[in-house]
Amino acid sequence: MGLLSLGTPLPWNEAKKHSDHVKVHGIEQFLHIYHSQKHLDNQSLLWGDEIEYLVVEVDKEEKKASLSLQGHEILARLQVPEQDYLSGQTTTVPSSLWRPEYGRYMIEGTPGEPYGSTLQDLLTVEPSMRLRRRTATDAMKPNQRPVTIVSYPRLGCSDGMTPYHKPEGVVCKSLFSPDEAISPHARFPTLTSNIHRRRGAKVAINTPIFHDTNTPKPFIDPTIPWDRNIFESDKEAREGAAKPDHIYMDTMMFGMGCCCLQITFQACNVEEARQLYDQLAPMTPVMMALTAASPTFRGYLADVDCRWNVIAAAVDDRTRGERSLEPLKDDRFVINKSRYDSIDTYLSRDPTNKPKYNDLDLVYDHNIYDKLRENDIDDLLAKHVSHLFIREPLVIYEELLDQDDTSSSDHFENLQSTNWQTVRFKPPPPNSNIGWRVEFRSMEVQLTDFENAAFSVFAVLLTRVILSYKLNLYIPISKIDSNMQTAQKRGAVLDEKFYFRKNIFPSTSETESEDGDAYELMTINEIMNGKEGGFFGFIPLIRKYLGSAELDVKTHEKLLSYLSLISRRASGELMTTATYIRQFVRNHPSYKHDSVVSQEINFDLLETVDKITKGELKVPELMSDFAA
């Protein structure tokens, strides 16, 4: 999760004094990186995935499951091979790397080294994911397990964590979640506290409740301690922050405590990275809908299938003025989105990126833009960076205020890493052999390693066909924003349509007509599998690409199995994870059709998920006959 520096983080009243310093030097660091690395070329396709795991503790005698707050201790054991390698005690490269995440009950695993550039290398992805899960399991107690579920169903309930802590901490000030659930790395509690302080209130997350037959209308949550009076902010819920017919959540934990699957690609050069950034952006809502896996929040069934808006609200540090709720006072900009949201501007200098596609009224810092333009940064990239820098640096370390801007990128990354967008354009770290990269960030983590490998491999193959066939996926960014909201709706894969470009192949004429730029509403099935006499479909296109490659039978068959899973999810033949979890809850014998996910249901769900993950239970409606 972003930049994990070590040092003494400043509280907001001190940090804000240094905001301009961080921004000035962050821009200097970016300029140094750009001009020293802009000619970097012929980098190979290296890529990697990031998978986040929940550490779940199970008491089979009591039939209870909870989140274990021992993630930090487990992480220390997992990091020993890496520490031994870095200290020279061994020459064996670690098979996996492990990092803390926001929740103390979370760990993040990545491959020990980037995956290679060949199609055959794609067959190493699933074994790497399986090995990581085994490695994590071995570092845990017998009653603990790593679970790849997006949103823990009872996070924020009194039985949600082990050990139990009262939700009375001075950092979160949450009605539901204790401070002890936050990772002990200084970045995380500081982010939480400084977001609240900058905003002037706690975050207010309201996710629509799923109205089942016995769910009250209006739904007024009886689990909210409406009369609590420990902190001044306790009154916010009763004064309107908690909306009727919604699941109310009040701290960063409910968003950043979710798990996801992210992929980072190294491009050949900076221009290719900018091209991939643009072309992948229209796919982010599509892939989020396909991987939808989060229908439960704080002990209830929600009327959404994805996590995105929950996280967006969980880190929304905008003041009332920045949200247009009152006139601007001490702030400079009205900002239309949270720091966690879809992209706001395309980047590529290719002629196919026409001005009409950047149709949002982009808010950017004109002083920073002018500085970048004066230093030979082109208009599109200057607007992108100056847009990122309308935000304030949320975590500033006292010891890292003064840096050598030619050898550090910490101040740049301070802003870059806390703009959590659907796609991220990533310059090379200074003084490294790493190239220009693009991070694909919208997908939800799946229950099994086979599924996570399938979606990861698909994302890589998607980049290959984009570049090989010179695909053009441009649509107005406002339509991507619309698609992001559509993608989170319950059952979006089957029930919704998405704006998508009609013709994605290169124009055969020198001047492309307006008709060639046309887009229309399509189903996920049409986008992925194509439609007769119309859109070609990405699954057939990737199959065509693989058919033209010189592949051995084993590699070809394995890659086709991944494509088959995704194709069948898109068509509705197989359920999304969100639909499976929702149906599991609603079909549970103890479910009262009141939207409540009880501890009994939660325990049985997690036991079932564990069996699915281990391949001990076949669920043909979710996985067909694919091996977990």
XYZ file of C-alpha atoms in Angstrom:
628
model
C 0.000 0.000 0.000
C 1.948 2.972 -1.257
C 5.082 4.446 0.246
C 6.210 2.800 3.498
C 8.997 5.038 4.793
C 10.310 4.884 8.336
C 10.422 7.883 10.630
C 8.375 10.102 12.891
C 5.111 11.093 11.195
C 3.853 14.582 11.887
C 0.296 15.224 13.128
C -1.846 17.237 10.733
C -1.430 20.615 12.451
C 2.336 20.268 11.950
C 2.286 18.411 8.631
C 0.229 21.072 6.854
C 2.943 23.644 7.578
C 5.302 21.632 5.373
C 2.847 20.918 2.562
C 4.317 23.455 0.143
C 7.846 22.225 0.894
C 6.871 18.647 0.036
C 5.131 19.747 -3.163
C 7.984 21.940 -4.368
C 10.539 19.206 -3.843
C 8.175 16.521 -5.099
C 8.016 18.341 -8.439
C 11.810 18.721 -8.492
C 12.146 14.989 -7.902
C 9.700 14.210 -10.698
C 11.553 16.489 -13.094
C 14.865 14.840 -12.287
C 13.422 11.358 -12.799
C 11.664 12.298 -16.021
C 14.602 13.978 -17.695
C 17.111 11.338 -16.587
C 14.899 8.425 -17.597
C 12.803 9.677 -20.527
C 15.156 8.093 -23.072
C 15.049 4.687 -21.361
C 14.013 2.223 -24.051
C 13.739 -1.451 -24.955
C 12.817 -2.511 -21.447
C 11.408 -6.037 -21.413
C 7.897 -6.898 -20.288
C 8.352 -7.594 -16.621
C 5.292 -7.602 -14.431
C 3.981 -8.667 -11.075
C 0.845 -9.080 -9.027
C -0.080 -8.041 -5.512
C -2.521 -10.145 -3.505
C -3.882 -9.072 -0.149
C -4.945 -11.666 2.406
C -7.104 -11.509 5.502
C -5.805 -13.477 8.489
C -8.856 -15.316 9.776
C -8.963 -17.237 13.044
C -11.469 -20.059 13.417
C -12.859 -21.714 16.557
C -14.533 -24.853 15.237
C -15.872 -25.917 18.624
C -17.644 -22.611 19.177
C -18.351 -22.261 15.438
C -16.958 -18.761 15.381
C -14.672 -16.994 12.962
C -12.937 -13.659 13.421
C -10.137 -11.539 12.043
C -6.852 -12.204 13.824
C -4.900 -9.156 14.920
C -1.645 -11.135 14.734
C -0.917 -10.161 11.149
C 2.116 -8.107 12.190
C 3.670 -11.049 14.022
C 2.958 -13.358 11.079
C 4.501 -10.790 8.737
C 7.722 -10.790 10.768
C 8.078 -14.535 10.206
C 7.288 -14.242 6.515
C 9.927 -11.557 5.957
C 12.848 -13.580 7.352
C 13.938 -15.043 3.954
C 13.982 -11.565 2.394
C 15.944 -10.106 5.321
C 18.456 -12.949 5.163
C 18.907 -12.374 1.437
C 19.336 -8.604 1.772
C 21.829 -8.995 4.628
C 23.924 -11.466 2.641
C 23.257 -14.422 4.907
C 21.977 -16.365 1.887
C 22.234 -16.104 -1.872
C 18.805 -17.654 -2.353
C 16.319 -15.155 -3.751
C 13.120 -15.271 -1.658
C 10.199 -16.915 -3.440
C 7.822 -14.228 -2.216
C 7.903 -10.782 -0.650
C 5.585 -9.705 2.147
C 4.430 -6.265 3.209
C 2.069 -4.824 5.814
C -1.310 -3.565 4.798
C -3.676 -1.135 6.459
C -5.364 -3.640 8.759
C -3.399 -5.493 11.411
C -5.322 -8.528 10.214
C -3.949 -8.196 6.675
C -0.792 -9.172 4.819
C 0.250 -8.498 1.218
C 2.209 -10.981 -0.872
C 4.017 -10.488 -4.184
C 6.301 -12.782 -6.193
C 9.943 -12.706 -5.102
C 10.989 -11.536 -8.545
C 9.000 -10.120 -11.467
C 7.504 -12.575 -13.913
C 9.264 -12.974 -17.251
C 8.262 -11.654 -20.641
C 7.317 -14.819 -22.538
C 3.925 -16.439 -22.867
C 5.377 -19.551 -21.272
C 6.255 -17.455 -18.210
C 2.536 -16.928 -17.647
C 2.371 -20.519 -16.426
C 4.456 -19.544 -13.395
C 1.796 -17.203 -12.034
C -0.574 -19.739 -10.515
C 2.220 -21.792 -8.886
C 3.583 -18.559 -7.382
C 0.180 -17.719 -5.925
C -0.252 -21.242 -4.563
C 3.199 -21.120 -2.997
C 2.444 -17.775 -1.370
C -0.747 -19.130 0.165
C 1.116 -22.203 1.498
C 3.930 -20.024 2.804
C 1.482 -17.741 4.596
C -0.375 -20.729 6.024
C 2.860 -22.222 7.352
C 3.629 -18.964 9.176
C 0.268 -19.042 10.976
C -1.156 -21.013 13.851
C -3.187 -24.139 13.036
C -6.462 -22.297 13.635
C -5.491 -19.369 11.380
C -5.684 -19.158 7.606
C -4.994 -16.650 4.820
C -8.290 -15.827 3.102
C -8.666 -13.936 -0.165
C -12.047 -12.394 0.419
C -12.511 -8.690 -0.303
C -14.629 -7.469 2.569
C -14.787 -9.457 5.785
C -18.538 -9.828 6.385
C -18.482 -8.876 10.065
C -15.746 -6.268 10.151
C -16.936 -3.655 12.647
C -19.130 -6.063 14.613
C -18.374 -6.852 18.257
C -17.283 -10.398 17.366
C -15.309 -9.368 14.301
C -11.773 -9.525 15.724
C -9.579 -11.582 18.031
C -8.625 -10.384 20.562
C -11.543 -8.088 21.255
C -10.874 -4.376 21.791
C -13.422 -1.716 22.531
C -13.965 0.724 19.638
C -12.917 3.716 21.714
C -9.542 4.627 20.204
C -8.410 8.229 19.807
C -7.140 7.649 16.231
C -10.252 6.222 14.561
C -12.779 7.561 17.066
C -14.970 4.975 15.398
C -18.272 3.733 16.730
C -17.376 0.259 15.444
C -13.654 -0.325 14.830
C -10.846 -0.169 17.427
C -7.489 1.513 16.877
C -5.808 -1.795 17.645
C -7.015 -3.119 14.279
C -4.727 -0.689 12.407
C -1.306 -1.925 11.327
C 1.394 -0.677 13.737
C 3.443 0.856 10.892
C 3.370 4.590 11.609
C 2.001 5.434 8.148
C -1.390 3.861 8.746
C -2.649 5.457 11.983
C -1.217 8.781 10.788
C -3.149 8.508 7.504
C -6.313 7.767 9.457
C -5.920 10.628 11.905
C -4.769 13.201 9.350
C -7.612 12.399 6.946
C -10.110 13.044 9.748
C -8.379 16.237 10.871
C -7.993 17.675 7.397
C -11.595 16.843 6.501
C -12.866 18.417 9.710
C -14.955 15.349 10.539
C -14.827 11.606 10.433
C -15.311 10.008 7.052
C -18.906 9.041 6.318
C -19.359 5.851 4.310
C -22.937 4.975 3.397
C -23.490 1.828 1.348
C -27.073 0.999 0.357
C -28.598 -1.888 2.296
C -29.911 -4.864 0.361
C -33.649 -4.877 1.063
C -34.720 -8.458 1.554
C -38.267 -9.505 2.353
C -37.894 -8.900 6.117
C -35.542 -5.911 6.004
C -37.272 -2.914 7.659
C -38.245 0.002 5.434
C -36.824 2.446 6.097
C -33.809 0.622 7.463
C -32.488 2.450 10.539
C -29.468 0.505 11.742
C -30.087 -0.740 15.306
C -26.386 -1.595 15.794
C -25.252 2.041 15.654
C -24.606 3.333 19.222
C -26.607 6.483 18.520
C -26.251 7.925 22.025
C -22.538 7.347 22.538
C -20.774 10.476 23.797
C -17.081 9.656 24.189
C -15.780 11.915 21.421
C -17.140 15.116 19.943
C -17.458 13.307 16.593
C -19.826 10.705 18.073
C -22.721 13.069 17.339
C -22.068 12.959 13.595
C -24.026 9.736 13.086
C -27.177 11.057 14.716
C -26.815 14.454 13.031
C -27.092 12.964 9.556
C -23.816 11.245 8.693
C -25.601 7.887 8.965
C -28.255 7.742 6.247
C -31.474 5.700 6.400
C -31.503 2.578 4.212
C -27.696 2.459 4.260
C -24.922 0.598 6.048
C -23.022 3.337 7.876
C -19.264 3.084 8.404
C -17.109 5.792 9.890
C -13.418 5.118 9.491
C -10.713 4.296 6.959
C -10.623 0.670 8.156
C -13.810 -0.216 6.295
C -12.264 0.770 2.968
C -8.538 0.166 3.217
C -9.300 -2.952 5.237
C -10.601 -4.552 2.022
C -8.481 -6.852 -0.150
C -7.828 -6.550 -3.881
C -5.766 -7.900 -6.769
C -3.435 -5.431 -8.485
C -1.130 -5.863 -11.470
C 1.886 -3.738 -12.409
C 3.402 -3.829 -15.908
C 6.780 -2.505 -16.993
C 6.548 -0.860 -20.396
C 9.204 -0.697 -23.092
C 9.535 3.076 -22.650
C 7.707 6.107 -21.306
C 5.504 6.559 -24.385
C 4.366 2.940 -24.272
C 3.582 3.339 -20.559
C 1.443 6.372 -21.336
C -0.318 4.454 -24.089
C -1.050 1.491 -21.810
C -2.280 3.819 -19.086
C -4.855 5.273 -21.469
C -5.931 2.049 -23.142
C -6.330 0.140 -19.871
C -8.453 2.858 -18.260
C -11.691 1.997 -20.164
C -11.240 -1.629 -19.063
C -11.104 -0.867 -15.340
C -14.894 -0.826 -14.771
C -15.318 -3.943 -16.911
C -12.741 -5.896 -14.932
C -14.123 -4.674 -11.627
C -17.592 -5.916 -12.558
C -16.188 -9.273 -13.671
C -14.271 -9.718 -10.425
C -17.078 -8.348 -8.206
C -16.657 -9.986 -4.807
C -17.849 -7.717 -1.969
C -21.593 -7.868 -1.214
C -21.237 -7.710 2.594
C -20.227 -4.891 4.930
C -20.386 -4.589 8.729
C -22.636 -7.593 9.217
C -25.133 -6.802 6.471
C -25.839 -7.643 2.851
C -25.312 -4.545 0.746
C -27.077 -3.618 -2.462
C -23.722 -3.380 -4.256
C -21.239 -6.000 -5.404
C -17.934 -4.081 -5.257
C -15.748 -2.229 -2.768
C -14.806 0.861 -4.791
C -17.138 3.550 -3.432
C -16.595 2.288 0.105
C -12.850 2.894 -0.176
C -13.374 6.198 -1.976
C -15.432 7.461 0.955
C -13.074 5.904 3.509
C -10.136 8.108 2.444
C -12.046 11.219 1.400
C -10.074 13.999 3.098
C -11.768 16.845 1.220
C -13.014 19.712 3.347
C -16.587 20.937 3.128
C -15.458 23.701 0.800
C -13.618 21.286 -1.476
C -16.813 19.208 -1.629
C -18.882 22.315 -2.569
C -20.877 22.094 0.652
C -19.869 25.621 1.613
C -17.731 28.433 0.130
C -13.989 27.831 -0.021
C -12.139 29.358 2.925
C -8.546 28.232 3.410
C -8.516 25.804 0.464
C -7.790 26.554 -3.189
C -9.860 24.088 -5.187
C -13.306 22.566 -5.442
C -12.479 18.907 -6.039
C -15.070 16.631 -7.612
C -13.704 13.280 -6.454
C -12.107 11.525 -3.537
C -8.390 10.731 -3.686
C -9.497 7.152 -4.432
C -11.389 7.162 -7.704
C -11.195 6.722 -11.470
C -8.652 8.617 -13.549
C -9.364 12.189 -14.634
C -7.180 12.653 -17.711
C -5.591 10.615 -20.486
C -1.827 10.788 -20.974
C -0.743 9.482 -24.370
C 0.669 11.770 -27.057
C -0.554 9.407 -29.775
C -2.885 11.123 -32.297
C -5.670 8.698 -31.373
C -5.925 10.509 -28.025
C -8.149 13.343 -29.179
C -8.931 16.349 -26.965
C -12.633 15.458 -26.895
C -11.888 12.345 -24.813
C -10.527 14.453 -21.941
C -13.996 15.858 -21.349
C -13.825 16.458 -17.601
C -13.298 19.959 -16.257
C -9.867 19.031 -14.942
C -8.817 20.732 -11.731
C -5.073 21.254 -11.547
C -2.550 23.509 -9.861
C -1.704 26.138 -12.479
C 1.492 27.181 -10.734
C 2.789 23.640 -10.756
C 1.619 23.199 -14.342
C 3.575 26.303 -15.380
C 6.663 25.019 -13.571
C 6.450 21.702 -15.399
C 5.888 23.323 -18.797
C 8.867 25.617 -18.241
C 10.921 22.486 -17.680
C 9.923 20.789 -20.945
C 7.094 18.597 -19.686
C 4.380 18.332 -22.341
C 0.857 19.620 -21.763
C -0.843 16.264 -21.056
C 1.735 15.005 -18.570
C 2.015 18.417 -16.920
C -1.750 18.495 -16.362
C -1.703 14.937 -14.993
C 1.007 15.682 -12.430
C -0.362 19.104 -11.468
C -3.759 17.451 -11.002
C -2.266 14.922 -8.586
C -0.683 17.797 -6.689
C -3.963 19.567 -5.884
C -4.045 17.147 -2.947
C -2.170 17.654 0.304
C 0.557 15.275 1.531
C -1.092 13.349 4.349
C 1.903 11.628 5.940
C 5.108 13.630 6.350
C 8.059 12.181 8.251
C 10.046 14.700 10.255
C 13.380 13.031 9.451
C 12.660 13.020 5.697
C 11.765 16.663 5.178
C 15.113 17.557 3.651
C 16.134 15.283 0.783
C 18.487 15.162 -2.149
C 16.054 15.618 -5.024
C 18.453 13.836 -7.405
C 18.521 10.615 -5.397
C 15.143 10.469 -3.647
C 11.558 10.377 -4.823
C 9.876 10.292 -1.403
C 8.234 13.713 -1.698
C 6.899 12.927 -5.169
C 5.665 9.534 -4.025
C 4.006 11.139 -1.025
C 1.434 12.652 -3.392
C 1.625 10.018 -6.126
C 0.969 7.076 -3.787
C -2.019 8.720 -2.083
C -3.830 9.381 -5.353
C -5.396 5.938 -5.494
C -6.829 5.842 -9.004
C -8.027 2.965 -11.194
C -4.792 3.088 -13.195
C -1.496 4.519 -11.972
C 1.331 5.870 -14.128
C 4.573 5.045 -12.296
C 7.911 6.693 -13.123
C 11.082 4.677 -12.434
C 12.529 4.943 -8.930
C 15.707 7.048 -8.963
C 19.002 5.240 -9.500
C 17.421 1.893 -10.326
C 17.134 -0.429 -13.312
C 13.343 -0.377 -13.132
C 11.487 1.083 -16.104
C 8.302 3.073 -16.666
C 5.329 1.170 -15.290
C 1.548 1.105 -15.220
C -0.496 -0.312 -12.357
C -3.969 -1.773 -12.980
C -5.902 -1.303 -9.729
C -9.625 -1.962 -10.081
C -9.915 -5.746 -9.742
C -11.301 -7.461 -6.667
C -9.439 -10.423 -5.226
C -10.932 -13.860 -5.878
C -11.357 -16.843 -3.574
C -8.924 -19.200 -5.304
C -5.455 -19.041 -6.777
C -6.756 -20.322 -10.104
C -9.165 -17.393 -10.408
C -6.587 -14.814 -9.351
C -4.107 -16.269 -11.815
C -6.729 -16.250 -14.562
C -7.537 -12.562 -14.139
C -3.863 -11.628 -13.756
C -2.898 -13.505 -16.909
C -5.845 -11.999 -18.775
C -4.659 -8.513 -17.839
C -1.198 -9.282 -19.234
C -2.611 -10.747 -22.442
C -4.831 -7.694 -22.755
C -1.740 -5.463 -22.799
C -0.201 -7.702 -25.450
C -3.163 -7.448 -27.823
C -3.496 -3.706 -27.202
C 0.088 -3.190 -28.331
C 0.226 -5.886 -31.009
C -3.001 -4.880 -32.758
C -2.657 -1.153 -31.952
C -6.102 -1.157 -30.379
C -7.938 2.085 -29.713
C -10.234 1.890 -26.672
C -10.699 5.640 -26.172
C -14.050 6.904 -24.966
C -14.732 10.142 -23.068
C -13.475 9.901 -19.504
C -16.902 10.969 -18.243
C -18.218 7.680 -19.645
C -15.577 5.738 -17.716
C -16.767 7.525 -14.577
C -20.317 6.449 -15.389
C -19.155 2.887 -16.020
C -17.392 2.791 -12.644
C -20.691 3.464 -10.892
C -22.513 0.939 -13.061
C -19.906 -1.745 -12.382
C -20.613 -1.696 -8.642
C -24.319 -2.367 -8.975
C -25.666 -5.676 -7.815
C -25.539 -8.167 -10.683
C -23.896 -5.682 -13.049
C -22.304 -8.407 -15.189
C -25.704 -9.698 -16.265
C -28.049 -6.770 -15.741
C -26.169 -3.642 -16.778
C -24.657 -2.094 -19.891
C -21.425 -0.157 -20.200
C -20.269 2.571 -22.564
C -17.640 1.106 -24.854
C -16.025 1.991 -28.152
C -17.667 0.301 -31.147
C -14.558 -0.013 -33.323
C -11.328 -0.709 -31.442
C -9.177 -1.527 -34.474
C -6.916 1.017 -36.205
C -8.550 3.198 -38.808
C -7.673 2.363 -42.408
C -8.132 5.977 -43.508
C -5.765 8.830 -42.811
C -8.498 10.924 -41.241
C -10.708 8.949 -38.917
C -14.378 9.906 -39.110
C -16.595 10.732 -36.178
C -18.377 7.434 -36.774
C -15.074 5.675 -36.156
C -14.987 7.242 -32.688
C -18.508 6.118 -31.822
C -19.290 4.297 -28.599
C -22.416 2.562 -27.433
C -23.844 0.707 -24.466
C -22.745 -2.937 -24.385
C -23.129 -5.796 -21.963
C -20.073 -7.319 -20.320
C -20.752 -10.432 -22.367
C -20.608 -8.428 -25.608
C -17.405 -6.657 -24.564
C -15.668 -9.863 -23.563
C -17.154 -12.489 -25.890
C -18.239 -10.294 -28.814
C -21.501 -10.133 -30.693
C -22.380 -11.417 -34.117
C -21.946 -8.774 -36.770
C -20.657 -6.292 -34.195
C -18.003 -5.947 -31.537
C -15.219 -8.523 -31.878
C -14.781 -9.269 -28.156
C -11.569 -9.474 -26.136
C -11.714 -13.213 -25.481
C -11.861 -14.100 -29.226
C -9.178 -11.487 -29.903
C -6.799 -12.936 -27.322
C -7.502 -16.454 -28.593
C -6.583 -15.224 -32.068
C -3.378 -13.709 -30.698
C -2.451 -16.952 -28.931
C -3.262 -18.934 -32.065
C -0.681 -16.929 -33.989
C 2.023 -17.540 -31.388
C 4.290 -20.550 -31.361
C 3.071 -22.155 -28.165
C 3.522 -25.644 -26.820
C 0.322 -27.554 -26.152
C 0.594 -27.341 -22.366
C 0.953 -23.549 -22.345
C -1.797 -23.040 -24.901
C -4.285 -25.243 -23.065
C -3.596 -23.628 -19.701
C -4.019 -20.111 -21.060
C -7.232 -21.145 -22.795
C -8.553 -22.489 -19.485
C -8.033 -19.062 -17.915
C -9.836 -17.405 -20.800
C -12.662 -19.931 -20.535
C -13.290 -19.042 -16.879
C -13.477 -15.346 -17.696
C -15.595 -15.913 -20.787
C -18.115 -17.927 -18.794
C -18.217 -15.344 -16.003
C -18.937 -12.698 -18.618
C -21.746 -14.723 -20.195
C -23.356 -15.511 -16.848
C -22.776 -19.228 -17.160
C -20.625 -18.887 -14.024
C -21.396 -16.623 -11.086
C -19.258 -13.779 -9.877
C -17.894 -14.204 -6.357
C -20.276 -11.503 -5.139
C -23.294 -13.397 -6.474
C -22.043 -16.642 -4.938
C -21.548 -15.060 -1.499
C -24.911 -13.302 -1.668
C -26.706 -16.525 -2.571
C -24.829 -18.444 0.126
C -26.052 -15.977 2.762
C -29.624 -15.885 1.475
C -29.847 -19.683 1.244
C -28.358 -20.324 4.687
C -30.860 -22.121 6.953
C -30.444 -19.552 9.750
C -30.828 -16.499 7.511
C -33.942 -14.514 8.414
C -34.226 -12.588 5.135
C -33.462 -9.417 7.068
C -30.098 -8.594 5.393
C -28.171 -9.639 8.526
C -25.044 -11.774 8.113
C -24.915 -13.418 11.525
C -21.860 -15.009 13.139
C -23.274 -18.446 12.317
C -23.633 -17.573 8.635
C -20.225 -15.906 8.653
C -18.550 -18.989 10.147
C -20.166 -21.353 7.657
C -19.276 -19.052 4.770
C -15.615 -18.922 5.776
C -15.483 -22.682 6.279
C -16.970 -23.129 2.819
C -14.527 -20.645 1.311
C -11.647 -22.532 2.909
C -12.809 -25.796 1.345
C -13.216 -24.128 -2.051
C -9.729 -22.614 -1.814
C -8.194 -25.997 -0.955
C -10.077 -27.763 -3.738
C -12.013 -29.885 -1.234
C -15.384 -28.547 -2.348
C -16.505 -28.238 -5.945
C -18.823 -25.332 -6.713
C -19.699 -25.695 -10.389
C -21.833 -22.535 -10.375
C -18.707 -20.527 -9.464
C -15.803 -22.529 -10.863
C -17.293 -25.148 -13.206
C -14.792 -28.015 -13.253
C -11.710 -25.796 -13.006
C -9.314 -26.840 -10.249
C -9.089 -24.317 -7.410
